[in-house]
Tab-separated table of C-alpha atoms and ligand atoms in Angstrom:
chain	number	residue	atom	x	y	z
F	387	ASP	CA	-6.885	-41.560	10.621
F	388	LYS	CA	-7.902	-40.839	7.041
F	389	SER	CA	-11.448	-41.973	8.186
F	390	GLY	CA	-11.765	-44.035	4.546
F	391	TYR	CA	-10.080	-41.140	2.156
F	392	LYS	CA	-7.481	-41.938	0.048
F	393	HIS	CA	-5.454	-38.668	1.512
F	394	PHE	CA	-5.431	-36.252	4.086
F	395	MET	CA	-6.173	-33.664	1.774
F	396	ALA	CA	-9.171	-35.266	0.441
F	397	LYS	CA	-10.429	-35.694	3.989
F	398	GLU	CA	-9.534	-32.273	4.582
F	399	ILE	CA	-11.224	-30.724	2.027
F	400	ALA	CA	-14.750	-32.995	2.744
F	401	GLU	CA	-14.340	-31.926	6.217
F	402	GLN	CA	-14.800	-28.062	5.425
F	403	PRO	CA	-18.704	-28.095	5.661
F	404	THR	CA	-18.553	-29.492	9.260
F	405	VAL	CA	-15.633	-27.159	10.623
F	406	LEU	CA	-17.024	-24.231	8.954
F	407	GLN	CA	-20.111	-24.865	11.208
F	408	GLY	CA	-18.056	-25.096	14.199
F	409	ALA	CA	-16.465	-21.572	13.200
F	410	LEU	CA	-19.776	-19.991	12.505
F	411	ALA	CA	-21.161	-21.130	15.604
F	412	HIS	CA	-18.485	-19.873	17.899
F	413	TYR	CA	-18.622	-16.080	16.223
F	414	ILE	CA	-22.209	-15.601	15.251
F	415	ASN	CA	-24.912	-15.534	18.126
F	416	ALA	CA	-27.750	-18.099	17.988
F	417	ASP	CA	-30.110	-15.499	16.213
F	418	ALA	CA	-27.630	-14.459	13.666
F	419	THR	CA	-27.936	-10.926	14.613
F	420	GLY	CA	-24.553	-10.148	15.701
F	421	VAL	CA	-20.817	-11.125	16.020
F	422	ALA	CA	-19.184	-12.216	19.598
F	423	LEU	CA	-15.309	-11.685	20.148
F	424	PRO	CA	-13.283	-13.270	22.602
F	425	ALA	CA	-12.334	-10.754	25.241
F	426	PRO	CA	-10.705	-8.007	25.539
F	427	GLY	CA	-12.153	-7.526	21.622
F	428	LEU	CA	-11.561	-4.961	19.297
F	429	ASP	CA	-12.797	-1.212	19.217
F	430	PHE	CA	-13.024	-0.623	15.437
F	431	THR	CA	-14.063	2.806	15.900
F	432	LYS	CA	-10.558	3.862	16.900
F	433	ILE	CA	-9.110	2.026	13.765
F	434	GLU	CA	-7.170	4.364	11.332
F	435	ARG	CA	-5.432	1.551	9.151
F	436	MET	CA	-5.037	-2.095	9.327
F	437	THR	CA	-1.647	-4.203	8.337
F	438	LEU	CA	-2.318	-7.584	7.305
F	439	VAL	CA	0.737	-10.085	6.988
F	440	ALA	CA	1.292	-13.863	6.778
F	441	CYS	CA	3.025	-16.288	3.577
F	442	GLY	CA	1.679	-18.581	1.297
F	443	THR	CA	-2.102	-19.649	1.935
F	444	ALA	CA	-2.498	-17.648	4.716
F	445	PHE	CA	-1.030	-14.219	2.914
F	446	TYR	CA	-4.052	-15.051	0.061
F	447	ALA	CA	-6.285	-15.196	2.794
F	448	CYS	CA	-5.283	-11.696	3.890
F	449	MET	CA	-5.246	-10.550	0.387
F	450	VAL	CA	-9.334	-11.248	0.276
F	451	ALA	CA	-9.647	-9.587	3.789
F	452	LYS	CA	-8.297	-6.658	2.034
F	453	TYR	CA	-11.319	-6.564	-0.286
F	454	TRP	CA	-13.250	-7.044	2.644
F	455	PHE	CA	-12.376	-4.171	4.896
F	456	GLU	CA	-11.830	-1.938	2.361
F	457	GLN	CA	-15.006	-2.245	0.404
F	458	ILE	CA	-17.671	-2.991	3.342
F	459	ALA	CA	-15.583	-1.435	6.821
F	460	ARG	CA	-14.033	1.727	4.826
F	461	ILE	CA	-10.579	0.753	6.710
F	462	PRO	CA	-7.360	1.238	4.620
F	463	VAL	CA	-5.521	-2.042	4.529
F	464	GLU	CA	-2.208	-3.018	3.671
F	465	VAL	CA	-1.361	-6.711	2.791
F	466	ASP	CA	2.097	-8.011	2.517
F	467	VAL	CA	4.230	-11.363	3.047
F	468	ALA	CA	6.175	-11.940	6.250
F	469	SER	CA	9.440	-12.244	4.817
F	470	GLU	CA	9.107	-8.934	2.829
F	471	PHE	CA	7.545	-7.141	5.720
F	472	ARG	CA	9.616	-8.031	8.281
F	473	TYR	CA	12.925	-6.752	6.601
F	474	ARG	CA	11.532	-3.804	4.798
F	475	GLU	CA	10.816	-2.109	8.495
F	476	PRO	CA	7.862	-0.193	7.879
F	477	PRO	CA	7.042	3.259	9.302
F	478	VAL	CA	4.047	2.499	11.505
F	479	THR	CA	1.117	5.270	11.875
F	480	PRO	CA	-0.499	5.735	15.246
F	481	GLY	CA	-4.038	4.036	15.111
F	482	THR	CA	-2.542	0.648	12.765
F	483	VAL	CA	-3.602	-2.630	13.833
F	484	ALA	CA	-1.615	-5.487	12.796
F	485	LEU	CA	-3.207	-8.777	11.847
F	486	PHE	CA	-1.383	-11.936	11.158
F	487	VAL	CA	-2.835	-15.145	9.602
F	488	SER	CA	-0.976	-18.683	10.417
F	489	GLN	CA	-2.333	-22.264	10.491
F	490	SER	CA	0.268	-23.311	12.563
F	491	GLY	CA	0.882	-20.040	14.563
F	492	GLU	CA	4.947	-20.922	14.695
F	493	THR	CA	5.761	-19.631	10.808
F	494	ALA	CA	8.883	-17.925	11.144
F	495	ASP	CA	8.543	-14.959	9.243
F	496	THR	CA	5.103	-14.202	10.506
F	497	LEU	CA	6.274	-14.175	14.376
F	498	ALA	CA	9.322	-12.043	13.426
F	499	ALA	CA	6.777	-9.561	11.834
F	500	LEU	CA	4.625	-9.991	14.818
F	501	ARG	CA	7.210	-9.023	17.096
F	502	TYR	CA	8.544	-6.141	14.862
F	503	MET	CA	4.841	-4.619	15.529
F	504	GLN	CA	5.141	-4.943	19.072
F	505	GLY	CA	4.908	-1.660	20.630
F	506	LYS	CA	4.193	-0.007	17.211
F	507	ALA	CA	0.835	-1.116	16.472
F	508	SER	CA	-2.011	-0.113	18.730
F	509	LYS	CA	-3.282	-3.720	18.824
F	510	ILE	CA	-1.940	-7.210	17.849
F	511	VAL	CA	-4.378	-9.323	16.354
F	512	SER	CA	-3.618	-13.028	15.102
F	513	VAL	CA	-6.207	-15.489	13.436
F	514	VAL	CA	-4.808	-19.084	13.973
F	515	ASN	CA	-5.499	-22.609	13.988
F	516	VAL	CA	-3.351	-23.912	16.995
F	517	PRO	CA	-4.564	-21.504	19.920
F	518	GLU	CA	-1.318	-22.305	22.245
F	519	SER	CA	0.877	-21.378	19.266
F	520	SER	CA	3.628	-18.583	19.720
F	521	ILE	CA	1.699	-16.083	17.327
F	522	ALA	CA	-1.599	-16.608	19.160
F	523	ARG	CA	0.230	-16.350	22.483
F	524	GLU	CA	2.198	-12.925	21.713
F	525	SER	CA	-0.665	-11.173	20.149
F	526	ASP	CA	-3.492	-9.045	22.381
F	527	LEU	CA	-6.268	-10.639	20.509
F	528	ALA	CA	-6.301	-14.289	19.186
F	529	LEU	CA	-8.985	-15.645	17.328
F	530	PRO	CA	-9.205	-19.282	16.896
F	531	ILE	CA	-10.208	-20.767	13.182
F	532	LEU	CA	-11.443	-24.298	14.580
F	533	ALA	CA	-10.614	-25.971	11.742
F	534	GLY	CA	-9.366	-28.854	13.877
F	535	THR	CA	-5.857	-30.602	13.080
F	536	GLU	CA	-4.789	-30.167	9.350
F	537	ILE	CA	-2.534	-32.794	8.365
F	538	GLY	CA	-2.059	-32.649	4.245
F	539	VAL	CA	0.925	-30.253	3.619
F	540	ALA	CA	-1.477	-28.135	1.092
F	541	SER	CA	-3.682	-25.857	3.176
F	542	THR	CA	-7.361	-26.492	3.029
F	543	LYS	CA	-9.932	-26.446	5.435
F	544	ALA	CA	-7.506	-24.102	7.238
F	545	PHE	CA	-7.966	-21.299	4.286
F	546	THR	CA	-11.838	-21.534	4.503
F	547	CYS	CA	-11.650	-21.352	8.103
F	548	GLN	CA	-9.414	-18.201	8.061
F	549	LEU	CA	-11.528	-16.972	5.164
F	550	THR	CA	-14.895	-17.031	7.300
F	551	THR	CA	-12.871	-15.810	10.440
F	552	LEU	CA	-11.812	-12.752	8.513
F	553	ALA	CA	-15.397	-11.927	6.798
F	554	ILE	CA	-17.048	-11.958	10.307
F	555	LEU	CA	-13.940	-9.776	11.609
F	556	ALA	CA	-15.029	-7.339	8.736
F	557	LEU	CA	-18.814	-7.700	9.016
F	558	ASN	CA	-18.213	-6.703	12.500
F	559	ALA	CA	-16.088	-3.688	11.874
F	560	ALA	CA	-18.275	-2.476	9.259
F	561	HIS	CA	-21.067	-2.137	11.657
F	562	ALA	CA	-18.861	-1.181	14.200
F	563	ARG	CA	-17.710	1.819	11.943
F	564	GLY	CA	-21.516	2.721	11.020
F	565	GLN	CA	-20.993	1.611	7.670
F	566	MET	CA	-23.040	-1.345	7.690
F	567	ASP	CA	-26.759	-0.912	9.254
F	568	ASP	CA	-28.366	-3.652	11.501
F	569	ALA	CA	-30.540	-5.258	8.921
F	570	THR	CA	-27.469	-5.637	6.354
F	571	LEU	CA	-25.352	-7.002	9.003
F	572	ALA	CA	-27.819	-9.788	9.761
F	573	LYS	CA	-28.624	-10.761	6.269
F	574	HIS	CA	-24.885	-11.254	5.733
F	575	LEU	CA	-24.376	-12.929	9.008
F	576	ALA	CA	-27.639	-15.422	7.964
F	577	ASP	CA	-25.678	-15.939	4.602
F	578	LEU	CA	-22.576	-17.256	6.183
F	579	ARG	CA	-24.667	-19.223	8.272
F	580	SER	CA	-25.840	-21.096	5.141
F	581	LEU	CA	-22.284	-21.380	3.682
F	582	PRO	CA	-21.826	-25.025	5.258
F	583	GLY	CA	-24.971	-26.282	3.060
F	584	ILE	CA	-23.700	-24.290	0.358
F	585	LEU	CA	-20.093	-25.940	0.235
F	586	ASN	CA	-21.590	-29.418	1.004
F	587	LEU	CA	-23.422	-28.810	-2.473
F	588	ALA	CA	-20.269	-27.652	-3.942
F	589	LEU	CA	-18.520	-30.790	-3.147
F	590	GLY	CA	-20.892	-32.206	-5.338
F	591	ILE	CA	-18.364	-30.909	-8.569
F	592	GLU	CA	-15.946	-33.776	-7.694
F	593	ASP	CA	-16.599	-36.214	-10.489
F	594	LYS	CA	-16.411	-33.190	-13.107
F	595	VAL	CA	-13.308	-31.952	-11.564
F	596	SER	CA	-11.548	-35.049	-11.576
F	597	SER	CA	-12.328	-35.618	-15.519
F	598	ILE	CA	-11.482	-32.108	-16.347
F	599	ALA	CA	-8.161	-32.759	-13.902
F	600	ALA	CA	-7.234	-35.940	-16.361
F	601	GLU	CA	-6.760	-33.575	-18.943
F	602	LEU	CA	-4.948	-31.005	-16.682
F	603	SER	CA	-2.717	-33.147	-15.872
F	604	GLU	CA	-1.046	-33.330	-19.432
F	605	ALA	CA	-0.379	-29.895	-19.071
F	606	ARG	CA	3.278	-27.968	-18.656
F	607	ASP	CA	1.908	-24.744	-17.521
F	608	ILE	CA	-1.499	-23.415	-16.486
F	609	LEU	CA	-2.752	-19.820	-15.954
F	610	PHE	CA	-5.180	-18.682	-13.270
F	611	LEU	CA	-6.944	-15.311	-13.869
F	612	GLY	CA	-9.512	-13.897	-11.415
F	613	ARG	CA	-10.424	-10.053	-10.746
F	614	GLY	CA	-11.432	-8.309	-7.087
F	615	ALA	CA	-11.560	-10.535	-4.439
F	616	MET	CA	-11.236	-13.563	-6.925
F	617	TYR	CA	-8.106	-12.450	-7.752
F	618	PRO	CA	-6.176	-14.119	-4.583
F	619	LEU	CA	-8.314	-17.190	-5.041
F	620	ALA	CA	-6.297	-17.350	-8.468
F	621	HIS	CA	-3.285	-17.152	-6.775
F	622	GLU	CA	-4.694	-19.980	-4.322
F	623	GLY	CA	-5.544	-22.171	-7.083
F	624	ALA	CA	-2.100	-21.993	-8.586
F	625	LEU	CA	-0.134	-22.258	-5.134
F	626	LYS	CA	-2.097	-25.734	-4.322
F	627	LEU	CA	-1.456	-27.051	-8.163
F	628	LYS	CA	1.944	-26.103	-8.161
F	629	GLU	CA	2.635	-27.583	-4.623
F	630	ILE	CA	1.228	-30.938	-4.936
F	631	SER	CA	0.989	-31.632	-8.763
F	632	TYR	CA	4.115	-29.923	-9.556
F	633	ILE	CA	3.007	-28.204	-13.053
F	634	HIS	CA	3.603	-24.709	-13.278
F	635	ALA	CA	0.794	-22.448	-12.677
F	636	GLU	CA	0.628	-18.542	-12.761
F	637	ALA	CA	-2.201	-16.425	-11.307
F	638	TYR	CA	-2.822	-13.222	-12.777
F	639	ALA	CA	-5.267	-10.297	-12.408
F	640	SER	CA	-7.345	-10.562	-15.348
F	641	GLY	CA	-6.896	-6.980	-16.088
F	642	GLU	CA	-2.790	-7.395	-16.050
F	643	LEU	CA	-3.145	-9.951	-18.863
F	644	LYS	CA	-2.703	-7.670	-21.683
F	645	HIS	CA	0.152	-6.187	-19.937
F	646	GLY	CA	2.450	-9.349	-20.827
F	647	PRO	CA	0.913	-12.953	-19.947
F	648	ILE	CA	-1.572	-13.194	-22.959
F	649	ALA	CA	2.116	-13.811	-24.725
F	650	LEU	CA	1.968	-17.062	-22.958
F	651	VAL	CA	-1.395	-18.077	-24.251
F	652	ASP	CA	-1.751	-21.214	-26.614
F	653	PRO	CA	-3.821	-23.753	-27.022
F	654	HIS	CA	-1.329	-26.004	-24.769
F	655	VAL	CA	-1.527	-23.558	-22.171
F	656	PRO	CA	-5.037	-24.232	-20.040
F	657	VAL	CA	-6.381	-20.862	-18.598
F	658	ILE	CA	-8.738	-21.360	-15.568
F	659	VAL	CA	-10.764	-18.160	-14.979
F	660	MET	CA	-12.665	-17.707	-11.549
F	661	ALA	CA	-15.360	-15.753	-12.050
F	662	PRO	CA	-18.901	-15.565	-10.393
F	663	ARG	CA	-21.514	-13.905	-12.158
F	664	ASP	CA	-21.026	-10.482	-9.873
F	665	ALA	CA	-20.576	-7.026	-10.586
F	666	LEU	CA	-16.907	-7.240	-12.219
F	667	PHE	CA	-18.043	-10.574	-14.177
F	668	ASP	CA	-18.378	-8.788	-17.807
F	669	LYS	CA	-14.563	-7.593	-17.077
F	670	THR	CA	-13.521	-10.697	-16.538
F	671	VAL	CA	-15.405	-12.042	-19.693
F	672	SER	CA	-13.979	-9.928	-21.968
F	673	ASN	CA	-10.034	-10.902	-20.937
F	674	MET	CA	-11.494	-14.495	-21.224
F	675	GLN	CA	-12.373	-13.818	-24.868
F	676	GLU	CA	-8.995	-12.474	-25.357
F	677	VAL	CA	-7.838	-15.689	-24.417
F	678	MET	CA	-10.077	-17.603	-26.321
F	679	ALA	CA	-9.498	-15.408	-29.434
F	680	ARG	CA	-5.606	-16.309	-29.453
F	681	GLY	CA	-6.886	-20.304	-29.382
F	682	GLY	CA	-6.390	-20.630	-25.557
F	683	LYS	CA	-8.288	-23.360	-23.911
F	684	VAL	CA	-10.466	-21.871	-21.162
F	685	LEU	CA	-11.826	-23.339	-17.887
F	686	LEU	CA	-14.662	-21.419	-16.394
F	687	ILE	CA	-15.729	-21.605	-13.325
F	688	THR	CA	-18.439	-19.602	-12.499
F	689	ASP	CA	-22.432	-19.963	-11.489
F	690	GLN	CA	-25.352	-21.048	-13.367
F	691	LYS	CA	-25.988	-17.233	-14.655
F	692	GLY	CA	-22.512	-16.841	-15.500
F	693	ALA	CA	-22.447	-20.244	-17.785
F	694	THR	CA	-25.404	-19.157	-19.693
F	695	GLU	CA	-24.395	-15.676	-19.838
F	696	ALA	CA	-20.701	-16.730	-21.511
F	697	SER	CA	-19.615	-20.490	-21.546
F	698	GLU	CA	-19.879	-20.314	-25.706
F	699	GLY	CA	-16.419	-21.303	-26.825
F	700	VAL	CA	-15.073	-21.978	-23.561
F	701	TRP	CA	-13.559	-25.526	-23.535
F	702	ASN	CA	-15.169	-26.706	-20.089
F	703	THR	CA	-17.367	-25.106	-17.468
F	704	ILE	CA	-17.791	-26.056	-13.642
F	705	ILE	CA	-20.540	-24.488	-12.150
F	706	MET	CA	-21.030	-23.546	-8.715
F	707	PRO	CA	-23.880	-22.626	-6.346
F	708	GLU	CA	-25.137	-19.092	-6.168
F	709	ILE	CA	-23.970	-17.242	-3.462
F	710	ASP	CA	-23.672	-13.896	-1.767
F	711	PRO	CA	-21.005	-12.104	-3.793
F	712	LEU	CA	-19.111	-11.099	-0.428
F	713	LEU	CA	-18.952	-14.802	0.381
F	714	ALA	CA	-17.618	-16.300	-2.894
F	715	PRO	CA	-14.037	-16.301	-2.268
F	716	ILE	CA	-14.863	-18.991	0.248
F	717	LEU	CA	-17.132	-20.923	-1.931
F	718	TYR	CA	-14.754	-20.638	-4.964
F	719	ALA	CA	-12.001	-22.210	-2.757
F	720	VAL	CA	-13.644	-25.478	-3.199
F	721	PRO	CA	-12.806	-25.958	-6.922
F	722	ALA	CA	-9.030	-24.229	-6.453
F	723	GLN	CA	-8.609	-27.246	-4.147
F	724	LEU	CA	-10.346	-30.213	-5.634
F	725	LEU	CA	-8.766	-28.995	-8.968
F	726	ALA	CA	-5.081	-29.607	-7.654
F	727	TYR	CA	-6.213	-32.642	-5.892
F	728	HIS	CA	-7.481	-34.773	-8.911
F	729	THR	CA	-4.711	-33.360	-10.532
F	730	ALA	CA	-1.927	-34.365	-8.573
F	731	VAL	CA	-3.978	-37.927	-8.382
F	732	ALA	CA	-3.982	-38.294	-11.660
F	733	LYS	CA	-0.474	-37.728	-11.783
F	734	GLY	CA	0.184	-39.936	-9.092
F	735	THR	CA	2.073	-37.534	-6.899
F	736	ASP	CA	2.410	-37.648	-3.324
F	737	VAL	CA	-0.734	-35.585	-2.111
F	738	ASP	CA	-0.232	-35.155	1.222
F	739	GLN	CA	3.836	-35.029	1.573
F	740	PRO	CA	4.417	-33.240	-1.854
F	741	ARG	CA	8.162	-33.123	-2.170
F	742	ASN	CA	10.487	-30.313	-0.909
F	743	LEU	CA	7.862	-28.916	1.492
F	744	ALA	CA	7.205	-29.125	5.460
F	745	LYS	CA	3.536	-28.413	6.957
F	746	SER	CA	5.175	-25.425	9.645
F	747	VAL	CA	8.191	-23.293	8.428
F	748	THR	CA	9.666	-22.801	11.637
F	749	VAL	CA	12.754	-21.623	10.155
F	750	GLU	CA	13.300	-18.122	7.659
C	1864	F6R	C1	0.194	-24.243	1.282
C	1864	F6R	C2	0.578	-23.800	2.375
C	1864	F6R	C3	1.598	-22.733	2.931
C	1864	F6R	C4	1.528	-22.216	4.313
C	1864	F6R	C5	2.358	-21.515	4.725
C	1864	F6R	C6	2.190	-20.565	5.984
C	1864	F6R	O1	-0.777	-24.956	1.041
C	1864	F6R	O2	-0.115	-24.738	3.246
C	1864	F6R	O3	1.886	-21.776	1.972
C	1864	F6R	O4	-0.069	-21.270	4.086
C	1864	F6R	O5	3.393	-22.199	4.607
C	1864	F6R	O6	1.627	-21.297	6.940
C	1864	F6R	P1	1.228	-20.879	8.129
C	1864	F6R	O7	-0.457	-20.726	8.034
C	1864	F6R	O8	1.151	-21.977	9.291
C	1864	F6R	O9	1.503	-19.560	8.689
């Protein structure tokens, strides 16, 4: 039942504040001072490295998590797509925790990668939406993301719930490893608990996004740029757009632009820059200016501070609420999803059942 929404995807985007609240309540204790993981838990003090494996959108959640685990918990992290990982048969060093992310819990390549790691990794952890799935059952520790049933083929609420669960896990790891004191942990957990309200605010950009999308729907190619943990978000924005609007979209790390893709820039290729006003903002803005100097048409997604500093000369700006920089990737999923959704609606494609795609990919 679409509860009055035109598509399941629209309903699932709008549901995010509510389902996130449930996930947060599940993992964060009531006074927001600590994290509760299901038994048998995970001893982060003994971890030497983590290997994160998934497909598609779940893989982009892993890419974000790499920034978190490395930056705040100082755990070396490797990420890979399951179809590459499983056949590469990588050597596994002692103290490696393998973590698999999957909405369905049945993705064939992810399950095969998990089975490859059984008996090699010191622990198999999964982050899943379907608790009775094969991936959950074959893990030592299965962490539910509590997104509820996702029907739209393009994953939306599962992505933000995956990110939220992974953020909580990274904070837990940072604290356990002595990289984060009690007060800082409590601050981040309190910020996490304000996320549903912030996401609700962010959903208010919808009218603006739909007018931008009317123009984007005319494009043949679109580039997404981001730096740091916004780089995986650029990938997620490009994937979502390709899947449901069939417009060719590519994501690049902002700093890679001048190593090739800048040759694509002309007034007919919109460039979407995802850049909250964080420590990397100035670097991204200078890449954005290189695009504009070559006639590129830039859509800047940033916060009020970022817009004040850098919106001169851009084609359009989407302003997001201010947020703890650590949690920005969760918030910036919303404009990525809404841009894809409204562009697809403008094109008249089948949003919930895009051509050639299946919700659960149980064959490789
Ligand atoms: C994108 C999308 C796919 C899935 C991928 C993995 O919108 O839905 O890229 O993310 O097929 O599926 P799960 O998470 O079920 O393993």
